CSV table of C-alpha atoms in Angstrom, one decimal:
chain,number,residue,atom,x,y,z
A,1175,MET,CA,39.6,-43.3,-11.4
A,1176,ALA,CA,40.1,-46.8,-12.3
A,1177,ASP,CA,39.5,-49.5,-9.4
A,1178,ASP,CA,41.4,-52.4,-9.5
A,1179,ASN,CA,39.4,-54.8,-12.0
A,1180,ASP,CA,40.1,-52.5,-14.4
A,1181,VAL,CA,44.1,-52.7,-14.1
A,1182,TYR,CA,45.5,-55.6,-15.6
A,1183,ILE,CA,48.7,-57.0,-15.1
A,1184,PRO,CA,51.3,-59.6,-17.0
A,1185,LEU,CA,51.1,-63.3,-15.8
A,1186,PRO,CA,53.9,-63.8,-13.1
A,1187,LYS,CA,55.9,-66.5,-12.6
A,1188,VAL,CA,54.8,-69.8,-11.4
A,1189,ILE,CA,54.9,-70.6,-8.0
A,1190,HIS,CA,54.9,-74.0,-6.3
A,1191,PRO,CA,53.8,-75.5,-3.0
A,1192,LYS,CA,56.5,-75.4,-0.5
A,1193,ASP,CA,56.0,-79.3,-0.1
A,1194,ASN,CA,55.9,-79.8,-3.6
A,1195,PRO,CA,59.0,-78.3,-5.5
A,1196,SER,CA,59.7,-78.7,-9.0
A,1197,SER,CA,62.0,-80.7,-10.3
A,1198,PRO,CA,63.0,-82.2,-13.9
A,1199,GLU,CA,62.6,-85.6,-12.6
A,1200,LYS,CA,59.2,-85.2,-10.6
A,1201,ILE,CA,57.9,-83.3,-13.8
A,1202,ARG,CA,58.7,-86.1,-16.5
A,1203,LEU,CA,57.0,-88.5,-14.0
A,1204,GLY,CA,53.9,-86.8,-14.1
A,1205,LYS,CA,53.5,-86.4,-17.4
A,1206,LEU,CA,54.2,-89.8,-18.2
A,1207,LEU,CA,51.3,-90.5,-15.6
A,1208,PHE,CA,49.3,-87.6,-17.6
A,1209,TYR,CA,49.4,-90.0,-20.8
A,1210,ASP,CA,48.7,-93.4,-19.1
A,1211,PRO,CA,45.4,-95.1,-19.0
A,1212,ILE,CA,47.4,-96.9,-16.1
A,1213,LEU,CA,45.3,-94.6,-13.8
A,1214,SER,CA,41.7,-95.4,-15.4
A,1215,GLY,CA,39.7,-98.4,-14.1
A,1216,ASN,CA,39.6,-100.3,-17.3
A,1217,LYS,CA,43.0,-98.9,-18.4
A,1218,ASP,CA,41.6,-97.1,-21.6
A,1219,VAL,CA,41.4,-93.3,-20.5
A,1220,SER,CA,44.2,-91.2,-19.4
A,1221,CYS,CA,43.9,-87.4,-18.1
A,1222,ALA,CA,45.4,-86.6,-21.7
A,1223,THR,CA,42.2,-88.1,-23.0
A,1224,CYS,CA,40.0,-85.4,-22.6
A,1225,HIS,CA,42.8,-82.7,-21.7
A,1226,HIS,CA,44.9,-83.2,-25.1
A,1227,PRO,CA,47.7,-81.1,-26.4
A,1228,LYS,CA,45.9,-80.9,-29.3
A,1229,PHE,CA,43.1,-78.9,-28.3
A,1230,ALA,CA,45.2,-76.7,-26.0
A,1231,TYR,CA,44.5,-79.2,-23.4
A,1232,ALA,CA,40.7,-79.6,-23.5
A,1233,GLU,CA,38.5,-80.7,-25.5
A,1234,ASN,CA,36.7,-79.7,-28.8
A,1235,ILE,CA,33.5,-81.2,-27.8
A,1236,ASP,CA,30.7,-79.7,-25.4
A,1237,LEU,CA,30.7,-82.5,-22.4
A,1238,SER,CA,33.5,-85.2,-22.8
A,1239,MET,CA,33.4,-89.2,-22.7
A,1240,GLY,CA,35.7,-90.6,-20.5
A,1241,SER,CA,35.6,-94.7,-20.1
A,1242,ASN,CA,34.0,-97.1,-22.6
A,1243,ALA,CA,34.4,-94.9,-25.4
A,1244,VAL,CA,36.9,-94.4,-28.1
A,1245,GLY,CA,38.4,-91.6,-30.4
A,1246,LEU,CA,39.8,-88.5,-29.7
A,1247,GLY,CA,37.9,-85.0,-29.6
A,1248,MET,CA,34.6,-85.0,-31.8
A,1249,HIS,CA,35.6,-88.4,-33.4
A,1250,ARG,CA,35.1,-89.8,-29.8
A,1251,THR,CA,32.2,-92.3,-29.4
A,1252,PHE,CA,31.0,-94.6,-26.7
A,1253,LEU,CA,31.2,-98.1,-27.3
A,1254,LYS,CA,28.1,-100.6,-27.8
A,1255,ASN,CA,25.7,-101.0,-24.8
A,1256,ASN,CA,27.5,-98.3,-23.1
A,1257,THR,CA,26.2,-97.5,-19.7
A,1258,ILE,CA,28.4,-94.7,-18.6
A,1259,PRO,CA,27.5,-91.3,-18.8
A,1260,PHE,CA,28.4,-88.0,-20.6
A,1261,VAL,CA,30.8,-86.3,-17.8
A,1262,LYS,CA,28.7,-83.7,-17.4
A,1263,ARG,CA,30.5,-80.2,-17.5
A,1264,ASN,CA,33.1,-79.0,-20.5
A,1265,ALA,CA,36.4,-79.8,-19.9
A,1266,HIS,CA,38.6,-77.1,-18.3
A,1267,THR,CA,41.9,-76.3,-20.4
A,1268,VAL,CA,45.1,-77.7,-17.9
A,1269,ILE,CA,46.9,-74.4,-19.6
A,1270,ASN,CA,47.5,-71.8,-17.1
A,1271,ALA,CA,45.7,-73.8,-14.4
A,1272,ALA,CA,48.8,-73.3,-12.1
A,1273,TYR,CA,47.5,-69.5,-11.3
A,1274,ASN,CA,44.8,-70.4,-10.5
A,1275,GLY,CA,42.9,-68.2,-7.6
A,1276,ILE,CA,45.4,-65.6,-8.7
A,1277,ASN,CA,44.3,-62.1,-7.8
A,1278,THR,CA,44.3,-58.4,-9.4
A,1279,LYS,CA,47.5,-57.7,-7.9
A,1280,GLY,CA,49.3,-60.7,-9.2
A,1281,LYS,CA,49.0,-62.9,-5.5
A,1282,PHE,CA,48.2,-66.4,-5.9
A,1283,ASN,CA,48.5,-69.5,-3.1
A,1284,PRO,CA,48.9,-72.6,-5.3
A,1285,ASN,CA,47.8,-74.5,-2.1
A,1286,ASN,CA,44.6,-72.3,-2.4
A,1287,ALA,CA,43.8,-72.8,-5.9
A,1288,PRO,CA,40.0,-73.2,-6.5
A,1289,MET,CA,39.4,-76.3,-9.3
A,1290,PHE,CA,36.8,-77.5,-11.2
A,1291,TRP,CA,33.5,-75.4,-12.0
A,1292,ASP,CA,32.2,-75.6,-8.7
A,1293,ASN,CA,35.2,-74.6,-6.9
A,1294,ARG,CA,34.9,-77.8,-5.1
A,1295,VAL,CA,38.7,-78.4,-4.4
A,1296,LYS,CA,41.7,-75.9,-3.8
A,1297,SER,CA,44.9,-77.2,-5.5
A,1298,LEU,CA,46.3,-79.1,-8.2
A,1299,GLU,CA,47.4,-81.7,-6.2
A,1300,GLU,CA,44.0,-82.3,-4.8
A,1301,GLN,CA,42.6,-81.9,-7.9
A,1302,ALA,CA,44.8,-84.4,-10.1
A,1303,LEU,CA,42.9,-87.2,-7.9
A,1304,LYS,CA,39.7,-86.4,-8.8
A,1305,PRO,CA,39.2,-87.7,-12.4
A,1306,ILE,CA,40.5,-91.0,-11.4
A,1307,GLN,CA,37.8,-91.6,-8.5
A,1308,ALA,CA,34.7,-90.4,-11.0
A,1309,LEU,CA,32.6,-93.1,-12.6
A,1310,GLU,CA,31.9,-90.8,-16.0
A,1311,GLU,CA,36.0,-89.7,-16.0
A,1312,MET,CA,39.0,-92.3,-15.6
A,1313,ARG,CA,37.2,-94.8,-13.2
A,1314,GLY,CA,34.8,-96.5,-15.3
A,1315,ASN,CA,32.0,-98.6,-13.3
A,1316,ILE,CA,34.6,-102.1,-13.0
A,1317,LEU,CA,35.8,-100.5,-9.6
A,1318,GLU,CA,34.3,-98.9,-7.1
A,1319,GLU,CA,35.1,-95.5,-6.1
A,1320,SER,CA,36.4,-96.8,-2.5
A,1321,VAL,CA,39.1,-99.2,-4.0
A,1322,ILE,CA,40.0,-97.3,-7.2
A,1323,LEU,CA,43.2,-95.1,-5.9
A,1324,ASP,CA,44.3,-97.9,-3.9
A,1325,THR,CA,44.4,-100.3,-7.2
A,1326,VAL,CA,45.9,-97.8,-9.3
A,1327,VAL,CA,48.6,-97.4,-6.9
A,1328,ASN,CA,49.3,-100.9,-6.8
A,1329,ARG,CA,49.0,-101.0,-10.0
A,1330,LEU,CA,52.2,-98.6,-9.9
A,1331,GLN,CA,54.0,-100.4,-7.4
A,1332,GLN,CA,54.1,-103.5,-9.5
A,1333,ASN,CA,55.9,-101.9,-12.4
A,1334,ARG,CA,59.5,-101.5,-12.3
A,1335,GLU,CA,60.1,-98.7,-14.5
A,1336,TYR,CA,57.5,-96.4,-12.1
A,1337,GLN,CA,59.6,-97.9,-9.5
A,1338,LYS,CA,62.4,-96.1,-10.8
A,1339,LEU,CA,61.1,-93.0,-11.9
A,1340,PHE,CA,59.2,-92.2,-8.3
A,1341,ALA,CA,62.5,-93.2,-6.5
A,1342,SER,CA,64.2,-90.6,-8.9
A,1343,ALA,CA,61.3,-87.9,-8.9
A,1344,PHE,CA,61.0,-88.1,-4.9
A,1345,PRO,CA,64.3,-89.3,-3.5
A,1346,LYS,CA,63.8,-88.5,0.1
A,1347,GLN,CA,60.0,-90.3,0.2
A,1348,PRO,CA,60.6,-92.5,-2.6
A,1349,ASN,CA,57.0,-94.3,-1.9
A,1350,ILE,CA,54.7,-94.8,-5.0
A,1351,ASN,CA,51.5,-93.9,-3.0
A,1352,LYS,CA,48.2,-91.5,-3.8
A,1353,THR,CA,50.1,-88.6,-2.5
A,1354,ASN,CA,53.3,-88.5,-4.5
A,1355,LEU,CA,51.3,-89.3,-7.7
A,1356,ALA,CA,49.2,-86.6,-7.1
A,1357,LYS,CA,52.1,-84.6,-6.6
A,1358,ALA,CA,53.9,-85.5,-10.0
A,1359,ILE,CA,50.9,-84.9,-12.1
A,1360,ALA,CA,50.7,-81.4,-10.8
A,1361,CYS,CA,54.2,-80.6,-11.1
A,1362,PHE,CA,53.8,-81.9,-14.5
A,1363,GLU,CA,50.5,-79.3,-15.0
A,1364,ARG,CA,52.6,-76.3,-13.7
A,1365,THR,CA,54.6,-76.3,-16.3
A,1366,LEU,CA,51.5,-76.2,-18.9
A,1367,VAL,CA,51.7,-72.4,-18.8
A,1368,THR,CA,51.7,-69.4,-21.7
A,1369,PRO,CA,53.1,-66.2,-19.9
A,1370,ASN,CA,54.0,-64.7,-23.2
A,1371,SER,CA,50.8,-64.1,-25.1
A,1372,ARG,CA,50.6,-60.8,-27.1
A,1373,PHE,CA,48.6,-59.0,-24.7
A,1374,ASP,CA,51.4,-60.1,-22.0
A,1375,ARG,CA,54.0,-58.3,-24.1
A,1376,TYR,CA,51.9,-55.4,-24.7
A,1377,LEU,CA,51.3,-54.6,-20.9
A,1378,GLN,CA,55.1,-54.9,-21.0
A,1379,GLY,CA,55.2,-51.9,-22.6
A,1380,ASP,CA,55.4,-53.3,-26.1
A,1381,GLU,CA,52.9,-51.0,-27.9
A,1382,ASN,CA,53.3,-53.1,-31.1
A,1383,ALA,CA,52.4,-56.4,-29.7
A,1384,ILE,CA,48.4,-55.6,-30.6
A,1385,SER,CA,47.0,-53.7,-33.0
A,1386,GLN,CA,44.9,-50.5,-32.7
A,1387,SER,CA,41.5,-52.7,-33.0
A,1388,GLU,CA,42.6,-55.0,-30.4
A,1389,LYS,CA,43.0,-52.1,-28.1
A,1390,ASP,CA,39.6,-50.8,-29.3
A,1391,GLY,CA,38.3,-54.1,-28.5
A,1392,PHE,CA,39.9,-54.0,-24.7
A,1393,ALA,CA,38.5,-50.5,-24.5
A,1394,LEU,CA,35.2,-52.1,-25.3
A,1395,PHE,CA,35.5,-55.0,-23.0
A,1396,LYS,CA,35.9,-52.7,-20.2
A,1397,LYS,CA,33.2,-50.3,-21.1
A,1398,ALA,CA,30.6,-53.2,-21.3
A,1399,LYS,CA,31.8,-54.1,-18.0
A,1400,CYS,CA,32.9,-57.7,-19.0
A,1401,HIS,CA,36.0,-57.2,-16.6
A,1402,LEU,CA,33.6,-57.0,-13.3
A,1403,CYS,CA,34.0,-60.7,-13.2
A,1404,HIS,CA,36.7,-61.6,-15.9
A,1405,SER,CA,39.7,-59.7,-13.9
A,1406,GLY,CA,43.0,-60.0,-12.7
A,1407,PRO,CA,45.7,-61.3,-14.9
A,1408,MET,CA,43.9,-64.9,-15.6
A,1409,PHE,CA,40.8,-62.5,-16.9
A,1410,SER,CA,38.7,-64.6,-14.0
A,1411,ASP,CA,37.7,-63.5,-10.5
A,1412,TYR,CA,37.4,-67.6,-9.6
A,1413,LYS,CA,34.2,-66.5,-8.4
A,1414,ILE,CA,30.9,-68.4,-8.1
A,1415,HIS,CA,28.1,-66.7,-10.8
A,1416,THR,CA,24.7,-67.6,-11.6
A,1417,LEU,CA,24.1,-66.9,-15.4
A,1418,GLY,CA,20.7,-69.0,-16.1
A,1419,MET,CA,22.7,-70.9,-18.9
A,1420,ARG,CA,19.9,-73.5,-20.5
A,1421,ASP,CA,21.2,-77.1,-19.5
A,1422,ASN,CA,22.8,-79.3,-22.2
A,1423,LYS,CA,20.4,-81.7,-23.2
A,1424,LYS,CA,22.8,-85.1,-23.2
A,1425,LEU,CA,22.5,-84.7,-19.7
A,1426,LYS,CA,19.3,-86.8,-18.1
A,1427,ILE,CA,19.5,-84.7,-15.1
A,1428,SER,CA,20.0,-80.8,-14.8
A,1429,ASP,CA,23.5,-79.8,-13.8
A,1430,ASP,CA,22.6,-77.6,-10.8
A,1431,GLY,CA,25.9,-75.9,-10.1
A,1432,PHE,CA,27.5,-75.1,-7.5
A,1433,LYS,CA,25.6,-75.9,-4.1
A,1434,LYS,CA,22.6,-76.4,-6.3
A,1435,THR,CA,22.8,-72.2,-6.8
A,1436,TYR,CA,23.4,-72.8,-10.9
A,1437,GLY,CA,26.7,-71.2,-10.1
A,1438,PHE,CA,29.3,-71.9,-11.6
A,1439,ARG,CA,33.1,-69.9,-11.9
A,1440,THR,CA,34.1,-67.5,-13.8
A,1441,PRO,CA,36.5,-69.4,-16.9
A,1442,THR,CA,39.5,-67.8,-17.6
A,1443,LEU,CA,39.4,-66.2,-21.0
A,1444,ARG,CA,43.3,-67.2,-22.2
A,1445,ASN,CA,43.9,-69.0,-25.4
A,1446,LEU,CA,40.1,-68.9,-26.0
A,1447,ARG,CA,40.6,-69.8,-30.1
A,1448,HIS,CA,41.6,-73.3,-28.9
A,1449,THR,CA,39.4,-74.1,-26.0
A,1450,GLY,CA,35.8,-73.8,-27.3
A,1451,PRO,CA,32.9,-74.7,-27.2
A,1452,TYR,CA,32.2,-72.7,-24.3
A,1453,MET,CA,30.0,-72.2,-21.1
A,1454,HIS,CA,29.9,-74.9,-18.1
A,1455,ASN,CA,28.3,-77.5,-20.5
A,1456,GLY,CA,29.7,-76.2,-24.1
A,1457,GLU,CA,26.4,-75.3,-24.8
A,1458,LEU,CA,27.9,-72.3,-26.7
A,1459,LYS,CA,30.0,-73.1,-30.0
A,1460,THR,CA,31.6,-69.6,-30.9
A,1461,LEU,CA,32.5,-66.5,-29.0
A,1462,LEU,CA,29.5,-64.4,-30.7
A,1463,GLU,CA,27.3,-66.6,-29.6
A,1464,VAL,CA,29.2,-66.1,-26.1
A,1465,LEU,CA,28.8,-62.3,-26.2
A,1466,GLU,CA,25.1,-62.9,-27.8
A,1467,PHE,CA,24.4,-64.6,-24.4
A,1468,TYR,CA,25.7,-62.1,-22.4
A,1469,GLU,CA,23.7,-59.7,-24.3
A,1470,ASP,CA,20.6,-61.4,-23.3
A,1471,ILE,CA,20.7,-61.5,-19.8
A,1472,SER,CA,21.6,-58.3,-19.3
A,1473,THR,CA,18.2,-57.7,-19.2
A,1474,GLY,CA,17.9,-60.2,-16.1
A,1475,ILE,CA,15.8,-62.7,-17.6
A,1476,SER,CA,17.1,-66.3,-17.2
A,1477,GLN,CA,17.1,-68.7,-20.0
A,1478,ASN,CA,17.1,-71.9,-17.8
A,1479,PRO,CA,13.5,-72.3,-16.9
A,1480,LEU,CA,14.5,-74.1,-13.4
A,1481,VAL,CA,16.7,-70.6,-12.9
A,1482,ALA,CA,14.5,-67.8,-11.3
A,1483,ASN,CA,15.0,-64.2,-13.0
A,1484,GLU,CA,15.9,-63.0,-9.6
A,1485,GLN,CA,18.6,-65.9,-8.9
A,1486,MET,CA,20.7,-64.0,-11.9
A,1487,ASP,CA,23.9,-62.8,-10.9
A,1488,SER,CA,23.9,-59.1,-10.4
A,1489,LEU,CA,27.2,-58.2,-11.7
A,1490,ALA,CA,25.8,-60.3,-15.4
A,1491,VAL,CA,22.9,-58.1,-15.3
A,1492,GLN,CA,25.0,-54.8,-15.5
A,1493,ILE,CA,26.7,-56.0,-18.5
A,1494,ASN,CA,26.5,-53.3,-21.6
A,1495,LEU,CA,27.3,-55.1,-24.6
A,1496,LYS,CA,26.0,-54.1,-28.3
A,1497,VAL,CA,26.3,-56.0,-31.1
A,1498,LYS,CA,28.6,-53.4,-33.2
A,1499,ASP,CA,31.1,-53.6,-30.6
A,1500,MET,CA,30.8,-57.4,-30.6
A,1501,SER,CA,33.7,-58.1,-33.5
A,1502,SER,CA,36.2,-55.9,-31.6
A,1503,ILE,CA,36.2,-57.5,-28.6
A,1504,ILE,CA,36.5,-61.3,-30.3
A,1505,SER,CA,39.6,-59.8,-31.8
A,1506,PHE,CA,40.9,-58.3,-28.4
A,1507,PHE,CA,40.5,-62.3,-27.1
A,1508,ASN,CA,43.0,-63.5,-29.9
A,1509,THR,CA,45.9,-61.1,-28.1
A,1510,LEU,CA,45.2,-63.6,-24.9
A,1511,ASN,CA,46.0,-66.6,-27.2
A,1512,SER,CA,49.4,-68.4,-27.5
A,1513,ASP,CA,50.9,-71.6,-28.9
A,1514,ASN,CA,53.6,-71.4,-26.6
A,1515,PHE,CA,53.0,-74.7,-24.5
A,1516,ASP,CA,54.3,-78.2,-24.3
A,1517,LYS,CA,52.6,-80.1,-27.6
A,1518,GLU,CA,55.0,-83.2,-27.3
A,1519,ILE,CA,53.5,-86.2,-26.0
A,1520,PRO,CA,55.4,-89.1,-25.3
A,1521,SER,CA,56.4,-92.1,-27.9
A,1522,LYS,CA,55.2,-94.6,-25.0
A,1523,VAL,CA,54.2,-94.8,-21.0
A,1524,PRO,CA,55.8,-97.3,-18.6
A,1525,SER,CA,52.1,-99.5,-18.5
A,1526,GLY,CA,52.9,-100.6,-22.7
A,1527,LEU,CA,49.5,-99.2,-22.7
A,1528,PRO,CA,48.2,-97.0,-25.6
A,1529,VAL,CA,49.3,-93.4,-25.3
A,1530,GLY,CA,46.8,-91.3,-24.0
A,1531,GLY,CA,44.2,-94.2,-23.7
A,1532,ASN,CA,41.9,-95.4,-26.8
A,1533,ILE,CA,41.8,-92.2,-28.5
A,1534,GLN,CA,42.9,-93.7,-31.9
């Protein structure tokens, strides 16, 4: 008899918080804010700098470069005499983040949705403000963390176009404040979903949506016990697991993860084709490398000298991957890809700053 983790259902409809219902006006405002570097301390970085539609709202480099850098993706570099560090973790895709926390039954609460690699905040609204406050992401070193949100809100309050946009998006409470700022961005992000992948259509009864080799890969995926953690419609249990991944050498200090356990959240497997490199620090460049890593750690031996073998997650050591099966499993992963998401970039933003930040 199959357990809950062995049963998969299609992605359901998006649920919006009761205090942040969706509207076209709010989505429009949120999208403009997402692309507008007015939200960053130095006015040089936007949300889209590290979550760009070209890379499925993720980034094709291991660790992001936020403030005081130029270029997009692998072409991004820090400016001379830079003192801003790399962002210490790989940029999660925003696509389908609306479903974070979803369980194997398809149930989820948008007010209690775990965010970031360490699950440190619990909703898209709460998550939206954190990068603005982070030194290495959007704040930079000109403004202190204690004043950055007030400074950004003041900038928006002084902008006539944003005055109109906020009034239209929040007609009952047309205040430009950090709460409505977060609500607008979150509302836009909840439109970035891909519920119609080939795998979803297969689950809905279209046997021809995926090939026989992909079906075989799905069976092998479960046989190898990958489904113990990559469960539910988003192929994530949203729990923290310690895997002993080696540190990224770009970091001066070891990243010890959730509560210094070297544990990190299980990422989704959706849209993997678009969102490499992989793992919490982007250390693995290909899906084959990822599967080989899991084959290696199934021995219970940590690859990080700062993580004792006894710390390794008990589920990870149950994995039973075989080299001959890896290509079929990767073939199955392709059924979870979808190009059907909003790729349209605004031609301009209300601040008049470069759309997306200094990414040219």
